C-alpha positions as semicolon CSV with decimal commas, in nm:
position;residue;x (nm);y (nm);z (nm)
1;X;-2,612;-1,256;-0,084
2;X;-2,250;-1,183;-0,016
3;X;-2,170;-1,044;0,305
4;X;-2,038;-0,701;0,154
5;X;-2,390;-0,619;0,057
6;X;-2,481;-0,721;0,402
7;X;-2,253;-0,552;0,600
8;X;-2,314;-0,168;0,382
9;X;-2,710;-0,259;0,343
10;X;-2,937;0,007;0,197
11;X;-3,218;0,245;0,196
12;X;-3,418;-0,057;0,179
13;X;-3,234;-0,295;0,408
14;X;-3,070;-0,254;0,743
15;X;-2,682;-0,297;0,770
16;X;-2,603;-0,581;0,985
17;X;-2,316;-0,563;1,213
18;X;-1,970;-0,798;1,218
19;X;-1,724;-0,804;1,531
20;X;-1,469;-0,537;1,428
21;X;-1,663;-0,296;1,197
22;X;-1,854;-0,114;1,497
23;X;-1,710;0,234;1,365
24;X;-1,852;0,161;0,972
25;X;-2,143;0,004;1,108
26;X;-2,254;0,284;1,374
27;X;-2,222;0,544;1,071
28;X;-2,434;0,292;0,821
29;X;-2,729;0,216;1,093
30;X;-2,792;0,556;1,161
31;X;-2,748;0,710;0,767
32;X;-3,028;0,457;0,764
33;X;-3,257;0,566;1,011
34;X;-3,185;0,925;0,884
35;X;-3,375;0,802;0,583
36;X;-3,678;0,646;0,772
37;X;-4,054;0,819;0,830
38;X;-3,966;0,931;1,162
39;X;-3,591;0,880;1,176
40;X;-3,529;1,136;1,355
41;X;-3,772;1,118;1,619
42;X;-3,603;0,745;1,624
43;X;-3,211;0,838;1,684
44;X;-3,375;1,060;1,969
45;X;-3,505;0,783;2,153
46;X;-3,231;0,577;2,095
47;X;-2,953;0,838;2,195
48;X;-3,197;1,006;2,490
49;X;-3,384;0,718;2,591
50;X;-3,773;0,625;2,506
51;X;-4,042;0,892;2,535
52;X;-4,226;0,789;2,942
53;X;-4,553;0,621;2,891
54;X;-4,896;0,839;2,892
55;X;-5,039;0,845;3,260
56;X;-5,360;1,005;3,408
57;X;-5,328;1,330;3,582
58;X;-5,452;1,327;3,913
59;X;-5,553;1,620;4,130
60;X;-5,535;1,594;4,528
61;X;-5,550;1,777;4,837
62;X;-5,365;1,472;5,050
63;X;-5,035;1,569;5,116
64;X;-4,886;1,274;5,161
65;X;-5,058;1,212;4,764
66;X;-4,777;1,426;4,584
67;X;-4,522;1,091;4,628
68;X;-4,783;0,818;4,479
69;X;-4,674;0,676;4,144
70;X;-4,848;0,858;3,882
71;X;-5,108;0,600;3,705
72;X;-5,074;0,448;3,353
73;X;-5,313;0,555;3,129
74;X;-5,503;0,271;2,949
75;X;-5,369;0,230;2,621
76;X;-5,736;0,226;2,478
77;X;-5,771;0,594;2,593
78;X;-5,406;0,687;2,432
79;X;-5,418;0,973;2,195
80;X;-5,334;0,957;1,842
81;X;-4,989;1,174;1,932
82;X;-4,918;0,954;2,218
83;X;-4,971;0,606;2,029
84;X;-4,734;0,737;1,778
85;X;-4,456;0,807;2,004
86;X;-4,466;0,485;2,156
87;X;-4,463;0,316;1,816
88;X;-4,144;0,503;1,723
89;X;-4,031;0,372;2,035
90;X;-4,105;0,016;2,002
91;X;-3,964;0,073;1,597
92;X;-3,666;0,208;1,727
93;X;-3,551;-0,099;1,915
94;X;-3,698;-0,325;1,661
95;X;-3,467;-0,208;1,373
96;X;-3,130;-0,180;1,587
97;X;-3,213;-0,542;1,691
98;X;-3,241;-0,644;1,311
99;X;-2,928;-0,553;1,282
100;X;-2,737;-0,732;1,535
101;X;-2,650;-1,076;1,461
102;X;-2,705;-1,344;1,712
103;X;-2,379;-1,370;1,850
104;X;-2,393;-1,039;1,924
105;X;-2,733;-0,957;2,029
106;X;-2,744;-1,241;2,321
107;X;-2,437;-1,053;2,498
108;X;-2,668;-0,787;2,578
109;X;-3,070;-0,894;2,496
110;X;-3,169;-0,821;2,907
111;X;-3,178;-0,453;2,806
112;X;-3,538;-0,355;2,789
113;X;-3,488;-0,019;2,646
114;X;-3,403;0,128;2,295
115;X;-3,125;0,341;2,485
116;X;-3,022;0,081;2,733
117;X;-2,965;-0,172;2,458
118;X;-2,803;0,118;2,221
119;X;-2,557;0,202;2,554
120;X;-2,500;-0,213;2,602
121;X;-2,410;-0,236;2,206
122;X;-2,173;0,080;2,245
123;X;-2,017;-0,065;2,570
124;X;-1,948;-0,424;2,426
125;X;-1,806;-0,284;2,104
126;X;-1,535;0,008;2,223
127;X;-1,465;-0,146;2,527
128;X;-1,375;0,085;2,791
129;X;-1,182;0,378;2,882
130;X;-0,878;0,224;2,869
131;X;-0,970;0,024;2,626
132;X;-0,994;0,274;2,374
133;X;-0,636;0,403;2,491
134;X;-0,502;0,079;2,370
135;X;-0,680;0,072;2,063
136;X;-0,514;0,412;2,033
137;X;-0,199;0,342;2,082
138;X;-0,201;-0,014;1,916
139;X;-0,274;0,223;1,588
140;X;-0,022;0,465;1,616
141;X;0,258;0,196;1,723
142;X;0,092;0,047;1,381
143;X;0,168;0,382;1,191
144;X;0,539;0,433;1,368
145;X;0,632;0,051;1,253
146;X;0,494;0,041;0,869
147;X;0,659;-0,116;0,632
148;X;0,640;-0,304;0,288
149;X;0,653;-0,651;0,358
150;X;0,865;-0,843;0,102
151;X;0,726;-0,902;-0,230
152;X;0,444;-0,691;-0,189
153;X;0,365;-0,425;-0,518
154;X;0,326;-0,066;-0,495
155;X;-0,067;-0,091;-0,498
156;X;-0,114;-0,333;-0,207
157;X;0,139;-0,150;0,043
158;X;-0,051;0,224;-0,064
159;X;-0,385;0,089;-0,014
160;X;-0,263;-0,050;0,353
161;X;-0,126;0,227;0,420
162;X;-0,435;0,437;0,344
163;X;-0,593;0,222;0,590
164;X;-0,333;0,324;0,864
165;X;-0,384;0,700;0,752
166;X;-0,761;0,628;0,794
167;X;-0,724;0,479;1,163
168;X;-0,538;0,748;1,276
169;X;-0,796;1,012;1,147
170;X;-1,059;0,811;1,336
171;X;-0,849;0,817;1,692
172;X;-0,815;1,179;1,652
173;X;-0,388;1,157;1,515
174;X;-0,340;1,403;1,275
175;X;-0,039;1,356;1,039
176;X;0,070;1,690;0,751
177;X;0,146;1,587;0,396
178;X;0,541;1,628;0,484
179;X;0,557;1,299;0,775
180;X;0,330;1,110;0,576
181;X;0,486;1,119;0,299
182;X;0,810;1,082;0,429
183;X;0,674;0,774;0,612
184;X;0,591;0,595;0,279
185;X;0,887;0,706;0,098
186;X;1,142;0,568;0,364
187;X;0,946;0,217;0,393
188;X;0,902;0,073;-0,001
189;X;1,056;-0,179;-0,126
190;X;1,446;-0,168;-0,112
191;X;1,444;-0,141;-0,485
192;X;1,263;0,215;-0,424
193;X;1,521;0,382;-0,193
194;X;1,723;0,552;-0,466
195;X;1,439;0,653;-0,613
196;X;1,260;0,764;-0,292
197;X;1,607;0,991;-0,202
198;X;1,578;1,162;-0,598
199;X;1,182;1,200;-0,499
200;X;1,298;1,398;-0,157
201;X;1,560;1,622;-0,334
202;X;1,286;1,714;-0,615
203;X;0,943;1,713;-0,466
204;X;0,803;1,969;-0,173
205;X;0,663;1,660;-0,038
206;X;0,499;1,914;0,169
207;X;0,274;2,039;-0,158
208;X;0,090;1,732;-0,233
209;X;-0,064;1,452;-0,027
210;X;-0,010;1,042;-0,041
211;X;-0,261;0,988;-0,320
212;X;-0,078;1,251;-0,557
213;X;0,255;1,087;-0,423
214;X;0,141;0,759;-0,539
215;X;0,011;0,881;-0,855
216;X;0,385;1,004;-0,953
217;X;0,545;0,664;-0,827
218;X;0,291;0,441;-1,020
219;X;0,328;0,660;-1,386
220;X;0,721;0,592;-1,326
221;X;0,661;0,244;-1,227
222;X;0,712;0,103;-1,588
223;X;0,998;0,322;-1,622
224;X;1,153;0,182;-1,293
225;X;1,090;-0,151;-1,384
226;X;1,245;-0,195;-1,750
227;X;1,560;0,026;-1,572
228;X;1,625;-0,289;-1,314
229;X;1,635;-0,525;-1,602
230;X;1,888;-0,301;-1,789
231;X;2,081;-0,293;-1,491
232;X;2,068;-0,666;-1,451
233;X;2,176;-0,738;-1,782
234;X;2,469;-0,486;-1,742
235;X;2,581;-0,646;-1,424
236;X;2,573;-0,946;-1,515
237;X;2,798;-0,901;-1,816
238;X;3,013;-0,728;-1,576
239;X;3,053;-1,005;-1,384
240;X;3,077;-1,227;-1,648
241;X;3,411;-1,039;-1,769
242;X;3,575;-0,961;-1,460
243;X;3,521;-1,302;-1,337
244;X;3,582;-1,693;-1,339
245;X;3,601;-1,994;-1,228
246;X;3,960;-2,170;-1,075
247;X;3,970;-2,441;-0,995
248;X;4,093;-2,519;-0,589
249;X;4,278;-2,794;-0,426
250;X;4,001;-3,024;-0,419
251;X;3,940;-3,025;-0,755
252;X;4,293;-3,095;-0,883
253;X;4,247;-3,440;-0,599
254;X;3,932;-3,561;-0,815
255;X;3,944;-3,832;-1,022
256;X;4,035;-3,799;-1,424
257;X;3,620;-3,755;-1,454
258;X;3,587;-3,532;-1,214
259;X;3,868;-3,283;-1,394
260;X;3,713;-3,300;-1,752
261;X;3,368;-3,161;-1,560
262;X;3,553;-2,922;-1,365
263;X;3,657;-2,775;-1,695
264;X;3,341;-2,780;-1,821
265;X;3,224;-2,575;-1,569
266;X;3,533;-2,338;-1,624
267;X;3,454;-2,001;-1,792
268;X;3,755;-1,817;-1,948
269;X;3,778;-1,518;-2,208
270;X;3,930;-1,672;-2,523
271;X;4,032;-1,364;-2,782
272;X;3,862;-1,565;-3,094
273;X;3,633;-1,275;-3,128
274;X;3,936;-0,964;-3,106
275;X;4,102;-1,175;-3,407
276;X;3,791;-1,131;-3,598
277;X;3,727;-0,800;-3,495
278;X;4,104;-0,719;-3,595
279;X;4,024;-0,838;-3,944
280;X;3,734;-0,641;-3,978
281;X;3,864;-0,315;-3,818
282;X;4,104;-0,336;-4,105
283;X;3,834;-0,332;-4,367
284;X;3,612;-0,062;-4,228
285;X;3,620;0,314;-4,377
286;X;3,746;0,527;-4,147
287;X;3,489;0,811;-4,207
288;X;3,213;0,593;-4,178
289;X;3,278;0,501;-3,808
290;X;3,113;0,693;-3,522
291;X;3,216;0,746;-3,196
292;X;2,978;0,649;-2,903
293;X;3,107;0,888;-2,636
294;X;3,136;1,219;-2,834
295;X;2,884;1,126;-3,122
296;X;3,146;1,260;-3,413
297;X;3,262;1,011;-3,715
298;X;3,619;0,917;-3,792
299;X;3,691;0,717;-3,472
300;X;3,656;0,456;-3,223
301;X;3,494;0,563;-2,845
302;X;3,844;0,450;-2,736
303;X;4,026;0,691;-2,931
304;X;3,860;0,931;-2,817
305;X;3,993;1,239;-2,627
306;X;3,700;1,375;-2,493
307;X;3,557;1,280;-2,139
308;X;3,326;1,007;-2,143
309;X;3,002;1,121;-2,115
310;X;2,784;0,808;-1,888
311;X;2,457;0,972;-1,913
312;X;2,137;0,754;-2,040
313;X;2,242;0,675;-2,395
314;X;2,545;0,564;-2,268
315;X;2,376;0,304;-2,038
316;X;2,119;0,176;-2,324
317;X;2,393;0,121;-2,569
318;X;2,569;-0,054;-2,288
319;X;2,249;-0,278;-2,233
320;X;2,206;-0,357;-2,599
321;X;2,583;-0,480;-2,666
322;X;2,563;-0,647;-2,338
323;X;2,254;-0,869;-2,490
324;X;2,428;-0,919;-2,824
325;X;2,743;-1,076;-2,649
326;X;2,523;-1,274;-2,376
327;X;2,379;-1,424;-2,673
328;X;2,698;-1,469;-2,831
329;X;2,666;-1,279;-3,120
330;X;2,981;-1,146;-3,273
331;X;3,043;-0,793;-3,190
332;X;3,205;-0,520;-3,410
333;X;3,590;-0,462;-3,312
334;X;3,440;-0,100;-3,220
335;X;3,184;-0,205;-3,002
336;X;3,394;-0,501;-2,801
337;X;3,672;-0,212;-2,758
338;X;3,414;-0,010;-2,612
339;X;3,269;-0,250;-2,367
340;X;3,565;-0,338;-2,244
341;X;3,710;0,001;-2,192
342;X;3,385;0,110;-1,965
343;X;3,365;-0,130;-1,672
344;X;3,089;-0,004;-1,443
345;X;3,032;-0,135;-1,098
346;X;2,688;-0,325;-1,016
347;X;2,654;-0,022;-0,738
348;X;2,713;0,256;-1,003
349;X;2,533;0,107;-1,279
350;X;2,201;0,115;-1,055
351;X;2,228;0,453;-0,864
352;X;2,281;0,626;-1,249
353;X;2,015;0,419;-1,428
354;X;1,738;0,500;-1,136
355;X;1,865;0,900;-1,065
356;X;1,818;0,931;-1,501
357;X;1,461;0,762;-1,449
């Protein structure tokens, strides 16, 4: 049986209790006494302490009589009633027991009492007064440092952060939609931060609470994801242009092997594919051309007049050239024109791609 069905039990079997869980386990024991003949008549004794023992009353005329101990009553002259509360009794102890393991239960087993052993349990597990301060505090210093760790998805750092949220609720911290929210947004991954700021400026994060806000971050998630690899692409073919190899001092001191590697290595922009794109621009008919920026016919984007327009059309047509020249296919004079006439920054390519997500 795995401890998870263990540890939550059932109507049928009592939850057992693991260092750490007191809080789940205190709600658990007593849902299932709740359900119990007599369950309530058993949380009583438990909570209050166990109902005295039956003992004969006594009439006197001694004065000094009135302080004697008051005698047991034989348990073969119990009534029905009485024998009935001290089985509830005895029941009561016998159940919290069962579900104490060892470890546990010999910290505190010299308790003869339901209550006393109830009041041992409660003592071990919170600790005290202060204590529970530190617990207190060690769960809001918790909530004041969170933060995705590296690597970690979307799901895993919402569902630990739900158990923060929970924590809190439990040492009495109470948190509106607006800080939590704010909390989660400002600690994601750093891939999320543009996003989170677009989120702020659009969102009354004040409306809706973390579950909704994760429900709007995971349905964009896709989105956000296929955006970074466009952006990837597109910087790296930016890079790939505006940069290359030279070769240093060190290099030009190597041996006659070393030099024909070091030009191996070298990357520079040859202009094979502008004399075939020449030849075909020739070719072409005019009116069949259209322009990328303004969307008309009878022109390149470079010949254009009208202000280029970078919105998200511009930025997948980017992407798509970008793949057919990183795979060195040959582009249309147009297209290489175009490319090279709209050099976008790594920085500006991502803030535009995420803010048209």
């Amino acid at each position: 049986m795995s401890r998870d069905v263990i540890t939550v039990g059932s109507t049928m079997r009592i939850p057992l209790l693991y260092q750490g869980e007191y809080s789940q386990w205190h709600e658990r024991f007593m849902n299932y006494l709740e359900e119990q003949i007599d369950g309530e008549a058993m949380i009583n004794s438990i909570q209050n302490g166990d109902q005295p023992l039956p003992v004969i009353a006594q009439v006197s005329l001694a004065r000094n009589a009135q302080n004697a101990p008051p005698t047991l009553k034989d348990p073969k002259f119990w009534t029905a009633e009485e024998k009935k509360t001290q089985k509830i009794n005895r029941l009561a102890r016998s159940l919290l027991i069962q579900g104490l393991p060892n470890d546990i239960y010999s910290l505190i087993d010299s308790n003869e009492t339901d209550k006393d052993l109830w009041d041992a349990l409660e003592r071990q597990m919170r600790g005290s007064g202060y204590g529970e301060q530190d617990r207190k505090a060690a769960i809001l210093y918790e909530f004041e440092t969170f933060k995705a760790i590296e690597g970690e998805q979307l799901l895993d750092t919402y569902l630990r952060y739900l158990q923060v949220i929970n924590d809190l609720k439990k040492c009495g911290y109470k948190k509106d939609n607006r800080e939590l929210n704010y909390k989660f947004l400002n600690n994601l991954q750093p891939e999320w931060k543009q996003y989170g700021t677009l989120m702020r400026q659009t969102k009354n994060l004040m409306d809706i609470n973390i579950d909704a806000l994760y429900n709007i971050l995971k349905q964009n998630q896709d989105d956000f994801s296929k955006l970074k690899k466009i952006t990837a692409l597109l910087a790296k073919d930016f890079n790939r242009r505006k940069f290359y190899s030279k070769p240093t001092n060190n290099n030009l001191r190597t041996s006659s092997t070393s030099r024909s590697a070091n030009k191996k290595q070298e990357f520079v922009k040859t202009d094979d594919k502008k004399v075939e794109k020449k030849a075909d621009e020739k070719k072409r008919d005019m009116s069949k051309v259209k322009c990328y920026n303004c969307k008309k016919e009878g022109h390149f984007a470079k010949e254009c007049k009208k202000a280029k327009v970078k919105d998200y059309n511009y930025y997948k047509t980017k992407m798509l050239l970008a793949k057919k020249d990183s795979d060195e296919q040959v582009l249309l004079a147009e297209d290489q024109a175009w490319m090279e006439s709209n050099s976008d920054s790594d920085q500006e390519i991502n803030a535009n791609m995420v803010f048209m997500a």
